[in-house]
Amino acid sequence: MPTDSEEGRRIAVSLVSRAGHSPNSAQVAKAIIATLQDMDIALSPIIGRKGVVALYRRSLHLCESAYPDLIGALDSTPEHVDFSRLESLLQQQTPNDALCLGNHLLETLYQLLSTLIGVSLTERLLGAVFEAPLSALPAQDTSP
Amino acid sequence: MTTKVTINRLATGVPGLDEVLGGGLPEFSFNLIAGPPGCGKTTLAHQMMFALATPERPALFFTVLGEPPLKMLRYQQQFDFFDNEAINHSVRYVNLADDTLAGDLDEVLRRIVTEVEAYSPALVFVDSFRSVVLASQTQNNPNNNLPQFIQQLGMLMTTWQATTFLIGEYFTESDTNPIFTVADGLIWLRQSLQRNSMVRKMEIMKMRGQPTLPGLHTFRISAGGINVFAPAGLNAPAHPPQADATGVAPKRLKMGVPRLDEMLGGGLPQGYSLLVAGPSGSGKSILAATFLAQGAREGETGVIAVFEQRPNHSQNATLARLIADGKIGLVDSRSPDLSIDEIVHLLLKEIARLKATRVVIDSLSGFELALAPTFRADFRESLSRMVTALTNVGVSVLMTSELEDRYTDLRFSPYGTAFLTDAIIVQRYIEVHSRLLRIMAVVKVRASAHSDELRLYRINDDGIQIGEMLSGQEGLLGGRPTRQRGSVAAEPDRYET
């Protein structure tokens, strides 16, 4: 699902910024989980915990073709969101692989929500989660 | 100076709703929006919410069990009124599904209060309230008391100065649901299905402290949201058509047909309604188009409502040109679920836009067919309301009516509606010397002298040409006139006008 999109770049910048300079796998995993938790905080008051769980599980399934290991992050109880399986799975990757995987998953989730409620409303709800912190790279002018 | 409380009335942002409510929505009122699935409850709530919510006076939309919020956001944003920018700014969604599932109404109330205290909303919506009711019923908890919950919620919301809406379904009017007592306003949405047409109707069953418009009001849901067609123009006429107290007779309008003005006693009095009845092909539409064209020649604008089923309505070139030039407005609705109020609404809008003075309805027969079946039984009443609404805004109305040629009785319209109009012109065919000739007569012009002659007329490229009376013949209205005893035999050429 993810493409070389604006959101993809923004999510990547956000993740790098959260993970810090030369992070190890655990730090990358922590950054990814923190981002997911922020998304959960932004969405669950509106769509409910179960709505967030459903989106998360669907995103894991969508990423399965590119990252078959990800399906291992699914737990057997679809009622609750549990990021611990994902965290331990990410910790087993190299920092770079973990970053790619996390980026792919987050972008998938973002795009999944966009297909359901539109790009602008998704941005309205989740934009703050990926807002570039002050330490991030300056915004690039992408206009031709 | 009065010391009584002043209740502010909020403009709902839903076209027509404020009128039906009797002047808007009372501030801090506690309302129920009820109706069957798919009748537009959630849409109505959203439309009002986006119209009323501001960053200073935000709205909280509690979603309980029912339509999943994701789907609601997905579908509601198809409407023009949905403003993405308002979300999490002036409009906040709060999901209470988990609390409701637990079935503890005290907990649901506590959550609502917490959120209300956190955001100080001016508007609170609970969708759908039915699930709260069901949750209370399935619980085996003696503390779960629905009347108490509703009473407390109503009290809390009013104290918190929030205008509140509970959205529910499957309520029946005969229910002794406690909410009916507690609620200040009951807005009931209905769907009337008859044959192949579905008509949406709204009823304000209760709105404390203000005079609502009673009865069922039709509404339509389109991309712009809900549009309620409040009954229009039932107030006192702004421009009484008849001679006023000063005795000044109303201005007369020229019909555009030579000699017809003279038959009408000097033209059609301004603000009158005129019925032109006649069989198929007698030239009713031509007369109607000529009436509008004459107006345009005198610098007036007009509106024509066409209800014929053929797509190329305007075979009259003059009329087509006037429509293209914007001198005549066209109301040409083919929806299968039209209501009288919607037609009146469309006409009044067009009249206001063009500042029109002449209006043509062509024809009443087509109009009856265009109405949704559910309204046909009340056609005469509907027609009366339309004529009243139109003449009340001061326009002169010409309506055509298909009249089946019957020579055993003298009828002016198939609906018994002749009494509704101020003036009547009848056209008929007669047979003379194996020719089909047309005659026209002015049957009635209220409060005015008029001709009592049956005049021959014919239609040529220049329109309707009125000739003389058919002298020496009698029994014309029977369709087969006979020569009067002692009169000279008329030659066919004499009938040519």
XYZ file of C-alpha atoms in Angstrom:
641
model
C 0.000 0.000 0.000
C 2.668 2.594 0.866
C 4.185 4.585 -1.940
C 6.941 7.082 -2.121
C 4.512 9.658 -0.853
C 4.638 12.880 1.076
C 3.159 11.111 4.134
C 5.746 8.342 3.826
C 8.572 10.889 3.940
C 6.933 12.746 6.826
C 6.454 9.544 8.811
C 10.075 8.564 8.156
C 11.342 11.959 9.335
C 9.164 11.697 12.426
C 10.414 8.182 13.223
C 14.056 9.117 12.774
C 13.523 12.083 15.002
C 11.824 10.001 17.702
C 14.465 7.258 17.572
C 17.352 9.670 18.023
C 20.855 9.680 16.559
C 22.215 6.237 15.477
C 19.573 4.281 17.325
C 19.726 0.589 18.119
C 16.836 -1.762 17.337
C 15.230 -1.269 20.748
C 15.212 2.493 20.318
C 13.692 2.190 16.860
C 11.054 -0.206 18.224
C 10.290 2.212 21.025
C 9.873 5.089 18.565
C 7.499 3.054 16.408
C 5.402 1.902 19.374
C 5.284 5.464 20.726
C 3.995 6.666 17.364
C 1.335 3.937 17.321
C 0.300 4.892 20.827
C -0.014 8.530 19.796
C -2.198 7.455 16.886
C -4.266 5.413 19.304
C -4.645 8.432 21.607
C -5.719 10.614 18.673
C -8.181 8.122 17.227
C -9.740 6.101 20.014
C -11.754 8.943 21.564
C -13.364 9.401 18.177
C -13.660 5.948 16.675
C -13.423 3.943 19.876
C -10.759 1.481 21.077
C -12.235 -1.261 18.973
C -12.108 0.921 15.890
C -8.386 1.480 16.456
C -7.767 -2.234 17.065
C -9.533 -3.073 13.822
C -7.450 -0.541 11.869
C -4.214 -1.819 13.425
C -4.961 -5.453 12.674
C -5.999 -4.685 9.118
C -2.760 -2.742 8.606
C -0.701 -5.708 9.839
C -2.484 -7.930 7.337
C -1.911 -5.429 4.533
C 1.819 -5.370 5.309
C 2.034 -9.151 5.354
C 3.030 -9.518 1.693
C 6.019 -7.208 2.080
C 6.918 -8.309 5.621
C 5.583 -11.837 6.285
C 7.053 -11.785 9.805
C 4.672 -8.984 10.788
C 1.742 -11.346 11.073
C 3.452 -12.645 14.195
C 2.652 -9.341 15.843
C -1.034 -10.211 15.818
C -2.325 -11.514 19.089
C -5.280 -13.809 19.410
C -7.580 -11.305 21.096
C -8.895 -8.838 18.560
C -10.665 -6.802 21.276
C -7.585 -5.141 22.649
C -4.635 -3.474 21.068
C -1.354 -4.912 22.264
C 1.837 -3.535 20.813
C 4.205 -5.713 22.878
C 4.384 -8.490 20.265
C 5.223 -5.934 17.608
C 7.837 -4.358 19.844
C 9.655 -7.629 20.456
C 9.452 -8.484 16.755
C 11.007 -5.126 15.871
C 13.757 -5.565 18.417
C 14.872 -8.711 16.593
C 15.477 -6.762 13.381
C 18.517 -4.677 12.465
C 17.879 -1.001 13.261
C 17.543 -0.210 9.570
C 15.121 -3.085 8.869
C 13.083 -2.184 11.928
C 12.869 1.390 10.703
C 11.752 0.290 7.203
C 9.193 -2.097 8.653
C 7.826 0.456 11.102
C 7.644 3.096 8.433
C 5.787 0.719 6.148
C 3.292 -0.210 8.867
C 2.593 3.372 9.955
C 2.179 4.567 6.400
C -0.173 1.663 5.691
C -2.281 2.568 8.691
C -2.368 6.217 7.639
C -3.371 5.354 4.097
C -5.956 2.839 5.252
C -7.650 5.539 7.295
C -7.407 7.909 4.315
C -9.306 5.495 2.111
C -12.046 5.351 4.742
C -12.477 8.941 5.848
C -10.532 10.888 3.247
C -7.078 12.441 3.164
C -7.979 15.770 4.703
C -9.837 14.390 7.700
C -7.077 11.805 8.286
C -4.558 14.606 8.232
C -6.777 16.574 10.589
C -6.855 13.708 13.087
C -3.328 12.318 12.746
C -1.301 15.235 11.428
C -0.079 16.239 14.881
C 1.362 12.749 15.488
C 3.831 13.191 12.653
C 4.521 16.858 13.064
C 8.205 17.388 12.529
C 9.900 18.207 15.801
C 12.259 21.167 15.974
C 15.299 18.940 15.610
C 14.063 17.426 12.362
C 15.318 18.219 8.906
C 13.973 21.441 7.452
C 11.054 21.022 5.090
C 12.170 20.583 1.530
C 10.690 22.570 -1.313
C 9.313 19.873 -3.572
C 7.834 22.198 -6.164
C 9.419 21.871 -9.599
C -38.627 46.765 31.307
C -39.392 43.078 31.400
C -37.588 40.848 33.833
C -38.702 37.663 32.120
C -36.058 35.403 30.702
C -35.344 35.827 27.029
C -34.864 32.561 25.185
C -32.440 32.988 22.308
C -33.327 31.102 19.204
C -30.523 29.528 17.242
C -30.563 29.514 13.462
C -30.147 25.832 12.635
C -28.541 26.301 9.240
C -31.009 23.830 7.740
C -33.046 25.642 5.063
C -36.686 25.809 6.065
C -36.214 24.228 9.499
C -36.237 27.478 11.463
C -39.610 28.390 10.001
C -41.051 24.975 10.824
C -39.645 25.239 14.353
C -41.382 28.542 14.790
C -38.359 30.821 14.662
C -35.303 28.668 15.292
C -34.107 26.355 17.997
C -34.460 27.492 21.628
C -31.045 27.812 23.225
C -30.259 25.275 25.999
C -33.195 23.115 24.922
C -33.097 19.336 25.284
C -34.301 17.726 22.072
C -34.981 14.331 20.605
C -34.556 13.618 16.917
C -36.450 10.412 16.219
C -37.381 8.330 13.220
C -36.830 5.034 11.431
C -33.411 3.980 10.067
C -32.313 5.940 7.017
C -34.628 8.880 7.501
C -31.831 11.413 7.964
C -31.503 11.800 11.734
C -27.724 11.747 11.843
C -27.535 13.978 8.789
C -29.861 16.520 10.377
C -27.779 16.459 13.540
C -24.536 16.972 11.615
C -25.936 19.759 9.485
C -27.061 21.678 12.572
C -23.808 20.922 14.352
C -21.574 22.279 11.601
C -23.796 25.331 11.201
C -23.889 26.181 14.894
C -20.485 25.121 16.231
C -17.729 27.690 16.604
C -14.404 27.478 18.453
C -15.964 29.592 21.214
C -19.197 27.571 21.218
C -17.992 24.076 20.305
C -20.028 20.935 19.769
C -19.510 17.504 21.328
C -20.835 14.563 19.349
C -21.088 11.432 21.493
C -21.218 8.261 19.480
C -22.701 5.389 21.392
C -23.509 2.009 19.943
C -25.001 2.223 16.511
C -23.419 3.569 13.377
C -19.655 3.047 13.790
C -17.941 6.445 13.916
C -15.563 5.529 11.091
C -18.500 4.925 8.788
C -20.305 7.993 10.009
C -17.273 10.182 9.265
C -16.879 8.495 5.906
C -20.464 9.104 4.791
C -21.205 12.414 6.479
C -18.241 14.062 4.811
C -19.977 13.565 1.470
C -22.243 16.450 2.428
C -21.214 20.003 1.603
C -21.751 21.168 5.173
C -19.140 18.771 6.582
C -16.063 20.797 7.368
C -12.891 18.796 7.995
C -11.253 21.854 9.457
C -13.832 21.979 12.225
C -13.007 18.500 13.541
C -11.120 18.591 16.854
C -11.507 22.338 16.735
C -15.113 23.409 17.005
C -16.488 19.882 16.636
C -15.341 16.960 18.765
C -16.403 13.335 18.485
C -16.392 11.249 21.641
C -16.893 7.508 21.467
C -18.789 5.978 24.372
C -19.261 2.511 22.918
C -17.290 0.735 25.622
C -19.120 2.482 28.449
C -22.471 1.724 26.889
C -21.543 -1.891 26.282
C -20.874 -2.249 29.983
C -24.502 -1.264 30.407
C -23.916 1.017 33.353
C -25.913 4.169 32.723
C -24.331 5.910 35.684
C -20.953 5.398 34.057
C -22.245 6.663 30.707
C -23.599 9.761 32.423
C -20.330 10.259 34.274
C -18.364 10.062 31.011
C -20.676 12.563 29.349
C -20.357 14.947 32.290
C -16.559 14.610 32.322
C -16.307 15.442 28.641
C -18.811 18.284 28.920
C -16.873 19.776 31.807
C -13.622 19.406 29.881
C -14.800 21.125 26.720
C -17.738 23.336 27.810
C -19.700 22.628 24.655
C -22.610 24.812 23.586
C -24.009 21.857 21.668
C -24.183 18.221 22.675
C -25.309 15.335 20.479
C -25.831 11.731 21.569
C -26.103 9.274 18.669
C -27.792 6.871 18.941
C -29.789 7.181 22.085
C -31.602 3.953 21.342
C -28.491 1.990 22.266
C -28.436 3.693 25.658
C -32.024 2.624 26.156
C -31.259 -0.946 25.083
C -28.197 -1.087 27.293
C -30.325 -0.133 30.259
C -32.862 -2.806 29.419
C -30.386 -5.637 29.110
C -28.733 -4.844 32.389
C -29.674 -6.644 35.472
C -28.610 -3.711 37.546
C -31.325 -2.239 39.746
C -29.522 1.098 39.771
C -30.037 1.429 36.065
C -32.949 3.723 35.859
C -33.588 5.150 32.428
C -36.082 7.870 33.441
C -33.655 9.008 36.090
C -30.773 8.967 33.608
C -32.703 11.078 31.119
C -33.944 13.460 33.750
C -30.410 13.956 35.076
C -28.925 14.324 31.625
C -31.539 16.920 30.689
C -30.962 18.847 33.868
C -27.171 18.702 33.614
C -27.048 19.773 30.011
C -29.373 22.717 30.546
C -27.397 23.778 33.625
C -24.247 23.494 31.586
C -25.912 25.806 29.027
C -25.688 23.238 26.268
C -28.326 22.779 23.602
C -28.682 19.010 23.479
C -29.898 16.517 20.903
C -30.556 12.877 21.494
C -30.812 10.905 18.293
C -32.945 7.810 18.476
C -34.891 5.395 16.385
C -37.757 2.976 16.729
C -39.595 5.178 19.145
C -43.288 4.945 18.631
C -45.563 7.816 19.412
C -47.720 5.668 21.647
C -44.731 4.816 23.815
C -44.722 6.175 27.276
C -41.038 6.785 26.968
C -39.855 9.130 29.718
C -37.825 11.054 27.189
C -41.009 12.462 25.653
C -41.808 14.180 28.920
C -38.329 15.447 29.649
C -37.523 16.649 26.129
C -38.246 20.266 25.247
C -38.370 19.445 21.580
C -39.400 16.368 19.614
C -38.397 16.359 15.973
C -39.858 13.369 14.199
C -38.592 12.300 10.794
C -40.660 9.951 8.669
C -40.613 8.263 5.318
C -43.776 7.803 3.365
C -43.599 5.099 0.775
C -46.288 4.790 -1.832
C -45.931 2.844 -5.042
C -42.517 3.712 -6.412
C -41.963 6.999 -4.651
C -40.591 7.762 -1.241
C -41.227 11.098 0.388
C -39.427 12.306 3.499
C -41.472 14.202 6.017
C -40.689 15.997 9.236
C -42.959 16.806 12.132
C -42.218 18.987 15.111
C -44.295 17.173 17.687
C -43.231 19.415 20.482
C -41.111 22.521 20.945
C -41.592 24.201 24.249
C -42.302 27.882 24.304
C -42.823 28.610 20.643
C -45.417 28.238 17.935
C -44.205 25.531 15.577
C -45.832 24.939 12.221
C -48.062 21.932 12.771
C -48.290 18.987 10.440
C -45.909 17.043 8.252
C -43.381 19.031 6.246
C -41.605 17.444 3.353
C -37.858 17.586 3.101
C -35.229 16.421 0.683
C -31.687 15.227 1.293
C -29.188 16.217 -1.376
C -25.450 16.856 -1.500
C -26.049 20.136 0.281
C -27.792 18.344 3.134
C -31.366 18.570 4.300
C -33.758 21.102 2.820
C -37.116 21.424 4.546
C -39.965 22.779 2.479
C -41.891 24.833 4.938
C -45.362 25.828 3.792
C -44.867 29.164 2.117
C -46.910 32.256 1.587
C -49.783 31.414 3.885
C -49.509 34.753 5.620
C -51.652 37.715 4.769
C -51.150 38.819 1.191
C -48.455 41.412 0.764
C -50.162 42.783 -2.307
C -53.897 42.285 -2.204
C -55.005 41.745 -5.769
C -58.412 43.227 -5.386
C -59.137 46.900 -5.268
C -57.813 48.188 -1.996
C -59.572 50.286 0.595
C -58.903 53.443 -1.344
C -60.975 52.031 -4.164
C -58.125 52.133 -6.676
C -58.597 49.250 -9.075
C -55.543 47.058 -9.679
C -53.489 47.592 -12.777
C -54.478 45.416 -15.737
C -51.981 43.197 -17.490
C -52.040 42.784 -21.238
C -52.381 39.182 -22.348
C -50.558 39.649 -25.659
C -53.494 38.253 -27.642
C -55.365 40.928 -29.593
C -58.958 41.346 -28.420
C -58.548 39.064 -25.410
C -57.803 42.015 -23.116
C -61.021 43.601 -24.199
C -62.883 40.333 -23.460
C -61.339 40.311 -19.971
C -62.663 43.790 -19.352
C -59.368 45.546 -20.027
C -56.750 42.879 -19.353
C -56.033 40.570 -16.426
C -56.066 42.442 -13.120
C -52.588 42.341 -11.616
C -52.177 39.711 -8.922
C -55.032 37.590 -10.233
C -54.879 33.887 -10.903
C -56.243 32.812 -14.265
C -57.248 29.311 -15.293
C -57.144 28.517 -18.999
C -59.070 25.304 -19.533
C -59.434 23.515 -22.812
C -59.030 20.247 -24.651
C -55.756 19.005 -26.040
C -54.459 21.157 -28.889
C -56.738 24.090 -28.203
C -53.789 26.449 -27.707
C -53.538 26.747 -23.932
C -49.756 26.583 -23.905
C -49.584 29.113 -26.736
C -51.771 31.483 -24.752
C -49.562 30.944 -21.704
C -46.371 31.606 -23.666
C -47.927 34.716 -25.230
C -48.809 35.970 -21.750
C -45.164 35.659 -20.684
C -43.846 37.125 -23.929
C -46.130 40.139 -23.553
C -44.755 40.634 -20.048
C -41.213 40.496 -21.391
C -42.115 43.104 -24.031
C -43.223 45.381 -21.238
C -40.025 44.822 -19.293
C -41.500 42.324 -16.858
C -39.923 39.011 -15.977
C -41.745 35.747 -15.557
C -41.444 32.169 -14.369
C -42.829 29.088 -16.068
C -43.240 25.737 -14.368
C -43.388 22.905 -16.860
C -44.603 19.496 -15.807
C -44.840 17.772 -19.137
C -42.959 14.524 -19.426
C -41.373 15.180 -22.789
C -37.838 16.444 -22.363
C -38.003 19.116 -25.054
C -40.621 21.127 -23.255
C -40.283 24.289 -25.150
C -41.489 23.917 -28.660
C -42.414 27.526 -28.561
C -39.406 29.350 -30.011
C -40.256 32.687 -28.412
C -40.457 31.117 -24.998
C -37.202 29.217 -25.502
C -35.466 32.477 -26.435
C -36.844 34.312 -23.423
C -35.695 31.482 -21.158
C -32.262 31.547 -22.772
C -32.105 35.333 -22.314
C -32.915 34.993 -18.634
C -36.143 36.939 -18.875
C -38.187 33.888 -18.028
C -37.173 31.461 -15.303
C -37.868 27.780 -15.837
C -38.934 25.378 -13.114
C -38.705 21.958 -14.653
C -38.535 19.315 -11.977
C -38.960 15.698 -12.885
C -38.362 14.102 -9.503
C -40.844 11.319 -8.867
C -41.294 12.436 -5.276
C -42.284 16.070 -5.659
C -44.369 17.717 -3.005
C -46.508 20.783 -3.375
C -44.334 22.678 -0.909
C -41.219 21.863 -2.866
C -42.792 23.167 -6.068
C -43.951 26.327 -4.319
C -40.480 26.689 -2.832
C -38.853 26.340 -6.264
C -41.308 28.795 -7.800
C -40.908 31.390 -5.052
C -37.136 31.119 -5.257
C -37.225 31.712 -8.990
C -39.762 34.538 -8.601
C -37.537 36.223 -6.027
C -34.419 35.723 -8.150
C -35.942 37.321 -11.244
C -38.302 39.673 -9.418
C -40.906 38.065 -11.608
C -44.454 39.382 -11.909
C -45.994 36.786 -14.221
C -46.085 33.064 -13.486
C -47.311 30.219 -15.665
C -48.071 26.663 -14.547
C -48.299 24.475 -17.631
C -50.208 22.337 -16.938
C -52.162 21.354 -13.848
C -52.692 17.916 -15.361
C -48.925 17.440 -15.662
C -48.478 18.927 -12.207
C -50.802 16.350 -10.715
C -48.853 13.571 -12.395
C -45.558 15.041 -11.208
C -46.635 15.005 -7.575
C -45.677 11.985 -5.524
C -48.638 9.596 -5.291
C -48.932 10.285 -1.586
C -49.955 13.885 -2.322
C -52.427 13.199 -5.118
C -55.329 12.528 -2.834
C -54.995 16.074 -1.527
C -54.507 17.644 -4.925
C -57.243 20.243 -4.630
C -56.026 21.356 -1.256
C -52.450 21.464 -2.559
C -53.511 23.530 -5.522
C -55.330 25.951 -3.299
C -52.196 26.395 -1.192
C -50.073 26.953 -4.257
C -52.420 29.579 -5.687
C -52.586 31.316 -2.306
C -48.812 31.252 -1.886
C -48.209 32.656 -5.357
C -50.852 35.360 -5.325
C -49.718 36.379 -1.843
C -46.368 37.430 -3.221
C -48.178 39.627 -5.705
C -47.556 37.756 -8.944
C -50.202 37.127 -11.573
C -50.592 33.423 -12.256
C -51.801 31.725 -15.401
C -52.516 28.004 -15.094
C -53.516 25.752 -17.921
C -55.744 22.765 -17.421
C -56.457 19.904 -19.731
C -60.194 19.609 -20.186
C -61.681 16.517 -21.648
C -64.241 17.612 -24.201
C -67.602 16.705 -22.848
C -70.628 18.170 -24.412
C -73.145 16.936 -21.930
C -71.957 19.191 -19.155
C -70.154 22.484 -18.901
C -66.965 22.081 -16.922
C -64.055 24.399 -16.468
C -61.516 22.099 -14.934
C -61.341 18.400 -14.216
C -60.582 18.978 -10.558
C -63.440 21.138 -9.490
C -60.796 23.738 -8.932
C -62.375 26.507 -10.949
C -63.433 28.318 -7.794
C -59.790 28.619 -6.720
C -58.902 31.075 -9.422
C -59.905 34.686 -9.904
C -60.461 34.400 -13.628
C -61.306 31.614 -16.070
C -60.957 31.323 -19.830
C -62.456 28.296 -21.508
C -61.538 26.978 -24.938
C -63.610 24.408 -26.803
C -63.913 22.703 -30.139
C -67.111 22.874 -32.124
C -68.128 21.198 -35.321
C -69.626 23.390 -38.052
C -69.975 22.319 -41.643
C -67.611 19.402 -41.174
C -64.932 21.673 -39.781
C -63.379 21.653 -36.362
C -63.484 25.206 -35.124
C -62.317 26.658 -31.839
C -64.216 28.993 -29.589
C -63.036 30.849 -26.515
C -64.948 32.575 -23.746
C -64.150 34.478 -20.584
C -66.190 32.738 -17.925
C -65.171 34.706 -14.897
C -63.120 37.706 -13.845
C -63.607 38.299 -10.152
C -64.894 41.776 -9.260
C -64.766 42.960 -12.829
C -67.053 43.262 -15.810
C -66.035 41.043 -18.716
C -67.274 39.807 -22.050
C -69.856 37.067 -22.169
C -69.216 36.258 -25.818
C -68.181 32.955 -27.285
C -65.583 34.045 -29.804
C -64.164 32.056 -32.647
C -60.394 31.953 -32.773
C -57.715 30.288 -34.771
C -54.032 29.709 -34.344
C -51.538 30.693 -36.994
C -47.841 31.505 -37.126
C -48.515 34.768 -35.320
C -50.247 33.042 -32.451
C -53.852 33.162 -31.368
C -56.170 35.280 -33.476
C -59.547 35.965 -31.926
C -62.411 36.594 -34.298
C -66.064 37.360 -34.006
C -68.928 35.557 -32.404
C -70.491 32.814 -34.419
C -73.706 34.595 -35.184
C -76.811 32.771 -36.190
C -75.797 29.603 -34.350
C -76.822 28.279 -31.020
C -75.879 25.323 -28.862
C -72.167 25.937 -29.352
C -71.228 24.505 -25.970
C -72.896 21.269 -27.003
C -70.176 21.028 -29.653
C -72.630 20.761 -32.530
C -74.262 24.152 -32.987
C -77.440 24.482 -34.942
C -78.555 27.354 -37.033
C -80.931 29.665 -35.303
C -84.357 29.768 -36.832
C -84.593 32.559 -39.382
C -80.882 33.315 -39.571
C -78.871 33.316 -42.763
C -76.910 30.168 -43.495
C -73.333 30.809 -42.609
C -70.690 30.048 -45.146
C -67.654 28.190 -43.862
C -65.447 31.120 -44.904
C -67.242 33.328 -42.476
C -65.872 31.268 -39.649
C -62.366 32.089 -40.702
C -61.218 34.825 -38.492
